[in-house]
Coordinates of C-alpha atoms and ligand atoms in Angstrom, one line a residue:
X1 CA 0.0 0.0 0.0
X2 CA 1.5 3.7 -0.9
X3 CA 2.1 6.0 2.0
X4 CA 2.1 9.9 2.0
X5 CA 3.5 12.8 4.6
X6 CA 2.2 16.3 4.7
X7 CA 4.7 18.5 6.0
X8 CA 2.9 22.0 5.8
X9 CA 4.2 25.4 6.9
X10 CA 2.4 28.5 7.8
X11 CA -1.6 29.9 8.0
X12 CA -5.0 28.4 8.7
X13 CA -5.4 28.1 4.9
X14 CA -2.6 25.7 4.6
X15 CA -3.8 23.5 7.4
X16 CA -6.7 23.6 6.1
X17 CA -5.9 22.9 2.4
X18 CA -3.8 19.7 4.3
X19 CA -6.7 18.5 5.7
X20 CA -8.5 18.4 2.1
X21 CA -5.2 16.9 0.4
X22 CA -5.7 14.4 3.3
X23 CA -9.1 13.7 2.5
X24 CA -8.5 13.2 -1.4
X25 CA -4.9 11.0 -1.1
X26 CA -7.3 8.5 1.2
X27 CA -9.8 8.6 -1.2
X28 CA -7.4 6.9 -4.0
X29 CA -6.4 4.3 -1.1
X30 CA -3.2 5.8 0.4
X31 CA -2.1 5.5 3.8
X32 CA -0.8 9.1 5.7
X33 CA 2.3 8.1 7.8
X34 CA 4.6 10.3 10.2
X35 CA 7.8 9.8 8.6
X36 CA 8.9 11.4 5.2
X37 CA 12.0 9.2 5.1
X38 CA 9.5 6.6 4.9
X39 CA 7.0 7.2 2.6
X40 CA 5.9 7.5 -1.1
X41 CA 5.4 10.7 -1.2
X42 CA 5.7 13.9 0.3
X43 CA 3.7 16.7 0.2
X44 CA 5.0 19.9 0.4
X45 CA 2.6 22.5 1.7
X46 CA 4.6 26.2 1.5
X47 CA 3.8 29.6 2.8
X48 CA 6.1 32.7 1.2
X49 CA 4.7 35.1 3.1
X50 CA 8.0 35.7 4.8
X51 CA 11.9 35.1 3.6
X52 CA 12.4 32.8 6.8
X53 CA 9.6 30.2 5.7
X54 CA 10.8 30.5 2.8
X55 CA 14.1 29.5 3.4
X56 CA 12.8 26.0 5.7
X57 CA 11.8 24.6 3.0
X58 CA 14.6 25.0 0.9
X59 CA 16.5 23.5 3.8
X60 CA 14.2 20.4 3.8
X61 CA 14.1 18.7 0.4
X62 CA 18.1 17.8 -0.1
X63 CA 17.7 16.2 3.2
X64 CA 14.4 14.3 2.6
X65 CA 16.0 13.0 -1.1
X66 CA 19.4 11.9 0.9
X67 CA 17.3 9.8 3.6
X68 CA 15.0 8.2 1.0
X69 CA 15.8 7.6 -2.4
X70 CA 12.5 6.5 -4.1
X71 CA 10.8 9.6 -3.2
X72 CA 8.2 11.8 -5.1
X73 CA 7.5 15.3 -3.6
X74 CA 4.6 17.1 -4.8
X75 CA 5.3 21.3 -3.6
X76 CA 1.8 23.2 -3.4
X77 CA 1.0 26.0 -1.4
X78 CA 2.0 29.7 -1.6
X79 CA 5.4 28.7 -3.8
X80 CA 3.7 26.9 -6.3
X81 CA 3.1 29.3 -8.7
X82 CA 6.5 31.2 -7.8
X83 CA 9.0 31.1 -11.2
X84 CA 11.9 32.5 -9.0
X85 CA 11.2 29.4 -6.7
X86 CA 10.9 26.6 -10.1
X87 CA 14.4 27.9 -11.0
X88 CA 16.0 27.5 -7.5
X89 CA 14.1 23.7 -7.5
X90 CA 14.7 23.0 -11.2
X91 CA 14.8 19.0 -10.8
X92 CA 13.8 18.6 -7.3
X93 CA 10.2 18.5 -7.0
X94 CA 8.4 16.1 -9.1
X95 CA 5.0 17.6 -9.0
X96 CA 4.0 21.7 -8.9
X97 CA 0.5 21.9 -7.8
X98 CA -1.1 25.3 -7.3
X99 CA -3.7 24.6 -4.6
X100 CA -6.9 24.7 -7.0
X101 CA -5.4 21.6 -9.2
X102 CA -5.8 19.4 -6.7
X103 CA -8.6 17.2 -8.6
X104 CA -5.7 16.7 -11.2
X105 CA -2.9 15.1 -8.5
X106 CA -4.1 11.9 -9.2
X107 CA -3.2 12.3 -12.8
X108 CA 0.2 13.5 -12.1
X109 CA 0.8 10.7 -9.6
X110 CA 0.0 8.0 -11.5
X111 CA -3.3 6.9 -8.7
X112 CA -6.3 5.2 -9.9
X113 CA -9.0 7.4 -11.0
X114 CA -11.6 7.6 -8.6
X115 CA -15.4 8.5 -8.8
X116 CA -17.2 9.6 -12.2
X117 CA -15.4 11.2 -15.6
X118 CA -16.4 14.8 -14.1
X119 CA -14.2 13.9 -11.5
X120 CA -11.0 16.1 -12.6
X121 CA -13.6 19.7 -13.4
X122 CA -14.6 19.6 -9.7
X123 CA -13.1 22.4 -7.7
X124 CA -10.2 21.8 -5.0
X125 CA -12.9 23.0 -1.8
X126 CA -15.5 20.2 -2.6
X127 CA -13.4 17.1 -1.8
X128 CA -14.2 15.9 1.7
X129 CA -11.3 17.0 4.4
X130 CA -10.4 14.5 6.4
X131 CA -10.1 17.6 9.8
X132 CA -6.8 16.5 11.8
X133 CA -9.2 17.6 14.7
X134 CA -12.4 15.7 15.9
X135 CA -13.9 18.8 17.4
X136 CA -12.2 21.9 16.1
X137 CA -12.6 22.4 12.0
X138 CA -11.4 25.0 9.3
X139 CA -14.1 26.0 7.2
X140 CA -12.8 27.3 3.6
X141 CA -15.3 30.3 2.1
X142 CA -13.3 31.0 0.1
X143 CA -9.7 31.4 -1.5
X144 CA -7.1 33.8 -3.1
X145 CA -7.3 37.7 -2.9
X146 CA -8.0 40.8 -4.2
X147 CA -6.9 43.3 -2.7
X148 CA -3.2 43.4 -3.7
X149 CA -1.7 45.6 -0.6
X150 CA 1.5 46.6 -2.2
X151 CA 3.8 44.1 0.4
X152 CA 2.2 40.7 0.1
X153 CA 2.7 37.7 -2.1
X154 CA -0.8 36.1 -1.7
X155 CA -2.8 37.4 -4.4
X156 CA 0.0 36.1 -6.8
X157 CA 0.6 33.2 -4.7
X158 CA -3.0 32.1 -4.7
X159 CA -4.6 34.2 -7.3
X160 CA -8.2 36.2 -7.4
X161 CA -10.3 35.5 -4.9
X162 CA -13.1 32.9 -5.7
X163 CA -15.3 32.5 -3.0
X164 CA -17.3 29.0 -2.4
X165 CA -21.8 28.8 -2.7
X166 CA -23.0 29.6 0.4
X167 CA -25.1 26.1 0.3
X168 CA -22.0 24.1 0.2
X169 CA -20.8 26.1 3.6
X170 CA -23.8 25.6 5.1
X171 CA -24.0 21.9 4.4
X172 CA -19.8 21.4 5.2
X173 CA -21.1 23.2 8.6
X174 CA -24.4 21.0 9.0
X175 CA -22.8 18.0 9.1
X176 CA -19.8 19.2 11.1
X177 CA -21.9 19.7 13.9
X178 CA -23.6 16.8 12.9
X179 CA -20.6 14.8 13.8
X180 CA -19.9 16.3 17.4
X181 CA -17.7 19.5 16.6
X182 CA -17.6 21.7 19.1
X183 CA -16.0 24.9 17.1
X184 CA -16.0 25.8 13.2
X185 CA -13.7 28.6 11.8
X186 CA -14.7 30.2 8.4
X187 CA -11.8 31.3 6.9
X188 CA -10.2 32.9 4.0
X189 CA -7.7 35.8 2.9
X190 CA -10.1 38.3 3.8
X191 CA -14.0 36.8 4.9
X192 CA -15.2 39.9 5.0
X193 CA -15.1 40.2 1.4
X194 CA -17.4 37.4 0.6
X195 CA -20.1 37.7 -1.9
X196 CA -22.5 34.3 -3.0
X197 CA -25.9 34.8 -4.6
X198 CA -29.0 33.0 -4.0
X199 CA -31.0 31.9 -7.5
X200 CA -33.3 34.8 -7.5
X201 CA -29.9 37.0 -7.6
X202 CA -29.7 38.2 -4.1
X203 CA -26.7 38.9 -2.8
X204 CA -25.1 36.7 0.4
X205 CA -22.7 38.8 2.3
X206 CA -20.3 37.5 4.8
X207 CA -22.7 38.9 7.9
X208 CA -25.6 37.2 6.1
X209 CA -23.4 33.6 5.8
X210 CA -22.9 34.0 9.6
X211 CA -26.1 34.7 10.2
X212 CA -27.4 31.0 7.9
X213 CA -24.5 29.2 10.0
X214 CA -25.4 30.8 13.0
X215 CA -28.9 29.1 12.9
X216 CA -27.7 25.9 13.4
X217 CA -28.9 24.2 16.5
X218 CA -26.3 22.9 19.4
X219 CA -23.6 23.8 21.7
X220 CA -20.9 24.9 19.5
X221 CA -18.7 28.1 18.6
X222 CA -18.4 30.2 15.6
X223 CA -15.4 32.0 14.9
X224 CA -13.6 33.5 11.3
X225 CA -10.1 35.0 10.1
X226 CA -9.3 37.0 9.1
X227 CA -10.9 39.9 8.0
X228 CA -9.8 43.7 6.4
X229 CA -10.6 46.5 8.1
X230 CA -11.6 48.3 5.0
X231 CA -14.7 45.2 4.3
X232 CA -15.3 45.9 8.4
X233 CA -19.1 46.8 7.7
X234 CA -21.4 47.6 11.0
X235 CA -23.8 45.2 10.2
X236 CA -21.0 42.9 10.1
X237 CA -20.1 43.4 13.4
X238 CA -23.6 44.1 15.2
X239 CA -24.2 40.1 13.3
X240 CA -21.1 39.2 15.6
X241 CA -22.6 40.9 18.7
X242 CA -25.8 39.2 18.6
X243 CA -25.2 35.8 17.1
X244 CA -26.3 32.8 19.4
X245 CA -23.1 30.6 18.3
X246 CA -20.3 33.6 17.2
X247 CA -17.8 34.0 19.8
X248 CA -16.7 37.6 20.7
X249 CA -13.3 37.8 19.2
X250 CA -12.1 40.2 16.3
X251 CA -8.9 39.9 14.5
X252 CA -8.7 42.4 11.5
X253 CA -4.9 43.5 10.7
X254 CA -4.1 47.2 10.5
X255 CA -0.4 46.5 9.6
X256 CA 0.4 50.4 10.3
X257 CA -0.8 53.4 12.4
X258 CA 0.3 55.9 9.8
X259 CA -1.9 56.8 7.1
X260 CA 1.1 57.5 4.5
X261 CA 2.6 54.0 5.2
X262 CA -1.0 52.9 4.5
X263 CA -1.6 54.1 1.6
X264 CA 1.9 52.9 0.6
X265 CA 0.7 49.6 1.4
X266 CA -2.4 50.0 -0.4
X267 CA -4.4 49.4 2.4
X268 CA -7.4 51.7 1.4
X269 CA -8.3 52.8 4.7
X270 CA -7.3 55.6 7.2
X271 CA -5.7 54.8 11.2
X272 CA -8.8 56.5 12.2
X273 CA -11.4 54.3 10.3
X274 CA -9.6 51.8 11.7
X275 CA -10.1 52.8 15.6
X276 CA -13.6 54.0 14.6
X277 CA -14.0 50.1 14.3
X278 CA -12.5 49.5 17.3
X279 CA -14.7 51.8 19.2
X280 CA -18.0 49.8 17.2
X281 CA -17.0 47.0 18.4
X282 CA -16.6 47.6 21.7
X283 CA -19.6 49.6 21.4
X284 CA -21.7 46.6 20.1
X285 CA -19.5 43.7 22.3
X286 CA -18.3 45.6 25.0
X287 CA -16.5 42.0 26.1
X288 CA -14.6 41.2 22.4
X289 CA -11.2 40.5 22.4
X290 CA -9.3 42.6 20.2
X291 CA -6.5 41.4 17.8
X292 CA -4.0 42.7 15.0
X293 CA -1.5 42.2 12.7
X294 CA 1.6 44.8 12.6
X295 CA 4.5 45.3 10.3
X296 CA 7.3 47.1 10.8
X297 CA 10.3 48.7 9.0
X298 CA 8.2 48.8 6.0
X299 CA 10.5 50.9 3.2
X300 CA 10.8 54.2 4.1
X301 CA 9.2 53.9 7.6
X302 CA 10.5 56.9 9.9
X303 CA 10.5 57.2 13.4
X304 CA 7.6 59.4 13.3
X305 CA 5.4 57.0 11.4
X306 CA 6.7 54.4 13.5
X307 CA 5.5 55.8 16.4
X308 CA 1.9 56.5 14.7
X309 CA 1.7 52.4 15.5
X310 CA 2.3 52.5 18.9
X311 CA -0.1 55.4 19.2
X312 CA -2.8 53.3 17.4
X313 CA -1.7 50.2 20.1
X314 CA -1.8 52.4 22.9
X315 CA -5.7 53.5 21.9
X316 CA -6.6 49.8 20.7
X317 CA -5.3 48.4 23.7
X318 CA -5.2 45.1 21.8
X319 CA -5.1 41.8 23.6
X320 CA -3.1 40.4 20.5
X321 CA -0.8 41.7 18.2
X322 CA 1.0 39.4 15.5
X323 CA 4.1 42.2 14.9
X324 CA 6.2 41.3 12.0
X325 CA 9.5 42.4 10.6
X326 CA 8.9 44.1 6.8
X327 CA 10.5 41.4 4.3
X328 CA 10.5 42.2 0.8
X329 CA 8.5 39.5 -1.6
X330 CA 9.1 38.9 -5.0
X331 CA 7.2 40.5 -7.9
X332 CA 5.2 42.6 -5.2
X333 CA 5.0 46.1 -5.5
X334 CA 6.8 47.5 -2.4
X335 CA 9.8 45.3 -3.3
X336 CA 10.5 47.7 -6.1
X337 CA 11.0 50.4 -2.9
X338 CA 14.5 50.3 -1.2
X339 CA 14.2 48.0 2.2
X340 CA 15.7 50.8 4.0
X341 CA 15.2 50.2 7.2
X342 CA 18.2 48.7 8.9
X343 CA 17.3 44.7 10.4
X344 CA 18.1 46.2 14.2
X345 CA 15.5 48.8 13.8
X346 CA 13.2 46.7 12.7
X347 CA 14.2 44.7 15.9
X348 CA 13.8 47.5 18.1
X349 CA 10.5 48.5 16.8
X350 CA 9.3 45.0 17.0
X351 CA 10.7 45.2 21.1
X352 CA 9.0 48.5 21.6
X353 CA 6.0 47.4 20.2
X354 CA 5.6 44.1 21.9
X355 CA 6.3 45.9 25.5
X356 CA 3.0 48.4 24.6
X357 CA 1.1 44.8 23.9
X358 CA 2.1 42.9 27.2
X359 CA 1.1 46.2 28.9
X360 CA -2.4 46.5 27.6
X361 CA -3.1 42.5 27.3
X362 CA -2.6 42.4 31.2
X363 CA -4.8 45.0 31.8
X364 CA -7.1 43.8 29.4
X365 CA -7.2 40.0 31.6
X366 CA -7.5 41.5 35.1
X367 CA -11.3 42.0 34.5
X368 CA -10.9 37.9 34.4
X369 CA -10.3 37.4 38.0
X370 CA -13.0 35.7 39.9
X371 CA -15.3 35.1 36.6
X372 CA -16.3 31.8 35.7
X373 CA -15.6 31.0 31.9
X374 CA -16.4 28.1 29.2
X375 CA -13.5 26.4 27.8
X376 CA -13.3 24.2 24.9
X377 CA -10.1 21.7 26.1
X378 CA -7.8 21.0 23.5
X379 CA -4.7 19.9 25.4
X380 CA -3.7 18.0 28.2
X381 CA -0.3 17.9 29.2
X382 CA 1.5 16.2 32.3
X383 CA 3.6 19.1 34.2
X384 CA 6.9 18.7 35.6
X385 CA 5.4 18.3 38.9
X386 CA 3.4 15.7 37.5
X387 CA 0.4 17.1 37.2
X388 CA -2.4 17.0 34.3
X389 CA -2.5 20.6 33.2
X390 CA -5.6 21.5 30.6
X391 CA -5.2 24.6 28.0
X392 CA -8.0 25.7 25.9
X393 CA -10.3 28.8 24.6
X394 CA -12.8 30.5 26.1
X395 CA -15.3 32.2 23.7
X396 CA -13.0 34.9 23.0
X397 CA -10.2 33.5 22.4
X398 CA -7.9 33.6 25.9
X399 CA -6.0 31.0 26.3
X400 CA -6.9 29.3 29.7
X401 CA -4.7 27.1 31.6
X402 CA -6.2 24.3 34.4
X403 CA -5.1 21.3 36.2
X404 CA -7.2 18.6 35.8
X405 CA -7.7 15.0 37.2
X406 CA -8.2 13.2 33.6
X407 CA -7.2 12.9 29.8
X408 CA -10.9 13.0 29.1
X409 CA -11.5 16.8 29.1
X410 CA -9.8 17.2 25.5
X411 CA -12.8 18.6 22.9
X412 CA -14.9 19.1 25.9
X413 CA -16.5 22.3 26.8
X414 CA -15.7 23.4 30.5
X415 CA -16.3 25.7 33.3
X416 CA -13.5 27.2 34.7
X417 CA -12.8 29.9 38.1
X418 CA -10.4 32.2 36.9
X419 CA -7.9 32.8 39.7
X420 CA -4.5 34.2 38.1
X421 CA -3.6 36.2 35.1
X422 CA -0.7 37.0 32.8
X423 CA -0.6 38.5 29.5
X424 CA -1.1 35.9 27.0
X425 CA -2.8 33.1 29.2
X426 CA -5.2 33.3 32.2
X427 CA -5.5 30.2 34.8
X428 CA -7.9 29.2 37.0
X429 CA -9.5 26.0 39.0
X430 CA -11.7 23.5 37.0
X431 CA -15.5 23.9 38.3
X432 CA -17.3 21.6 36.3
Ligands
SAM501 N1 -5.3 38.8 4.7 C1 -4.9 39.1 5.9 C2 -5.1 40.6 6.2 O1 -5.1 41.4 5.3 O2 -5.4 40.9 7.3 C3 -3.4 38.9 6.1 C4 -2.8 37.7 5.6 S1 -1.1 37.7 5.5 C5 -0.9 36.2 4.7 C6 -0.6 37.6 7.2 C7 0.2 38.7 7.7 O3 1.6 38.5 7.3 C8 -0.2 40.1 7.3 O4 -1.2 40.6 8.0 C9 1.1 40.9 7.5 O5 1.1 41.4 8.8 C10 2.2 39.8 7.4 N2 2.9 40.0 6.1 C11 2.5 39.8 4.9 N3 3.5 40.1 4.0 C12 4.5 40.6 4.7 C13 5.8 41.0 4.3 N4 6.2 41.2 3.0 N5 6.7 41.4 5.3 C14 6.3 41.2 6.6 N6 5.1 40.8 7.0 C15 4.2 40.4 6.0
SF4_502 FE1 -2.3 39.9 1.5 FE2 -3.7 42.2 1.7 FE3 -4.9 40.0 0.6 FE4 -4.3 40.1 3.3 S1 -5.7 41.4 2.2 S2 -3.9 38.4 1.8 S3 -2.4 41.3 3.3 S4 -3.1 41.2 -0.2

């Protein structure tokens, strides 16, 4: 019997888009195994969002072809459509597979064709995943992007955005929750973006998707990521506010408190739409975790515009902030700009910003102490004192630590007194 690895680096969309490569190598009778050295194949899924994942998986392959001779490695992912990335790998990748050509790996492999003769025009999103979780799924609405901000790779990486009928979501939810899960997470480049029609040509918008998903019966969560703050609409986030199911968390990236940078970036949006949004939310979900994405030492940044971030951080008061370093991608537009910022500012910045985030996320988790909060479980670990320690989510998206008497609690929800807090993680003593 064939075996297959997936070794896959970067976002929710590449786990995700694992969990549907998964589903379809099982459905032509392969067996997934742990060890590349091991197995038939390997599949490769990339992220080029940054220079440093980039270079990982150049580091991989000459190692996997040393330890295992026979080897076919299929590379999908955000490289695959990269020329600059075919001419470093001329030779050692058998199979490029942009995402979207997944129905056609069979083909390429040399598997037995499976189900009708339409079989290779069905799109990539309607094979069946097989979820590495049994209560926590990725739902796909969508994939690529349009929006083109002037420092990212994605929109060439995974071309235009095409977004997925709203019936096949609902049904991919339906029987998700049909099954047991707990939690589902719509995702996509930018969610907030999606558009579906119905057959009488009515529009379905992303707040009237969550609102179809939302009706759902059960005990389960509803989350998405990650949205644009420019696609932020009110109804949007008054649909968050009052859904039965959605949980209370909000991560759309502002990448920049400067409106210059932002428009450099092609953003389309202003730092003070952006903390307008901020102020709805909290408005609407007084209660909603907060989150962002940062970069800094984007070309040209000065100290001035650098410290337009921090001023946005300091009146977001985020509970989250993923801060990166400006790389430069290939064949994006701000690439063509000078990377002038030196590697230690960009450090620094990166330091000074992450001391304004540990501030405001502790502040942020003192109104935790004493509450009683649902947890899904997704871990149990034993600590060094022997211990069964539990981490999970609440509802918004705090990571709460436990100690518990029993392995059993993973996928579970849970009530939990809150008795301690730190910046990134709260604790407290299992109730029931
Ligand atoms: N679609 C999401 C949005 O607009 O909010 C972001 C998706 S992007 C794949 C994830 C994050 O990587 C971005 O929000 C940005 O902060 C960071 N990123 C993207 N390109 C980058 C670059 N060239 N240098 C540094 N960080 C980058
Ligand atoms: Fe990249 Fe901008 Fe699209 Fe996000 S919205 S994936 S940052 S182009």
């Amino acid at each position: 019997m064939k075996t297959f690895n997936i070794f896959v680096i970067g976002c929710q969309m590449n786990k995700s888009d694992s969990e549907r490569i998964r589903g379809y190598l099982e459905l032509h009778g392969l067996t997934e195994i742990d060890n590349p050295n091991q197995a038939d194949f390997v599949i490769l899924v990339t992220c080029g969002v940054r220079q440093s994942a980039e270079d990982r998986i150049f580091g991989l392959i000459p190692n996997w072809r040393a330890n295992n001779k026979n080897l076919k490695i299929v590379l999908t992912g955000c490289l695959a459509l990269r020329e600059d990335v075919k001419d470093k790998l001329t030779g050692k990748i058998d199979v490029w597979l942009p995402i979207y050509d997944l129905p056609l790996l069979g083909n390429a492999l040399g598997l037995k064709k499976q189900l009708d003769d339409n079989y290779d025009s069905l799109t990539y999103l309607s094979f069946e995943p097989h979820y590495k979780s049994n209560f926590s799924a990725f739902l796909p609405i969508g994939n690529g992007c349009n929006n083109f901000c002037s420092y990212c790779v994605v929109p060439y990486a995974r071309g235009r955005e095409v977004c997925r009928p709203y019936q096949d979501i609902l049904s991919e939810a339906e029987s998700l929750i049909k099954k047991g899960f707990k939690e589902i997470i719509l995702i996509a480049q930018n969610v907030n973006s999606y558009k579906s029609s119905k057959d009488n040509g009515e529009i379905v918008d992303f707040a009237d998707l969550v609102k179809m998903v939302d009706q759902i019966e059960g005990d389960w969560w509803l989350r998405f990521s990650t949205s644009h703050p420019k696609d932020m609409s009110e109804k949007l986030i008054k649909t968050i506010a009052d859904g039965r199911h959605t949980c209370q968390y909000f991560h759309f990236a502002a990448q920049s408190g400067d409106d210059k940078i932002l428009e450099l970036m092609n953003r389309r949006y202003t730092a003070k739409h952006y903390l307008d949004l901020v102020d709805k939310i909290r408005h609407y979900s007084p209660e909603a975790m907060i989150s962002t994405d940062i970069i800094v030492g984007f070309p040209g940044e000065t100290d001035k515009q650098f410290n337009n971030s921090k001023k946005l951080m300091e009146a977001a008061r985020f509970d989250m902030v993923y801060i990166s370093q400006y790389s430069p991608r290939p064949g994006t537009v701000s690439a063509r700009l000078e990377d002038d910022v030196s590697k230690e500012i960009k450090r620094h910045r990166e330091t000074e910003l992450n001391d304004i985030l540990r501030k405001t996320a502790l502040e942020n988790n003192q109104k935790y102490l004493g509450r009683i909060v649902k947890v899904l479980v997704d871990e149990v670990e034993k600590t060094k004192a022997d211990l069964l320690e539990a981490s999970g989510k609440s509802a918004d998206f705090k990571s709460v630590k436990f100690t518990v008497a029993d392995k059993g609690l993973i996928g579970q929800f849970v009530l939990v007194k809150i008795t301690k807090v730190r910046e990134f993680a709260i604790y407290g003593e299992f109730e029931q």
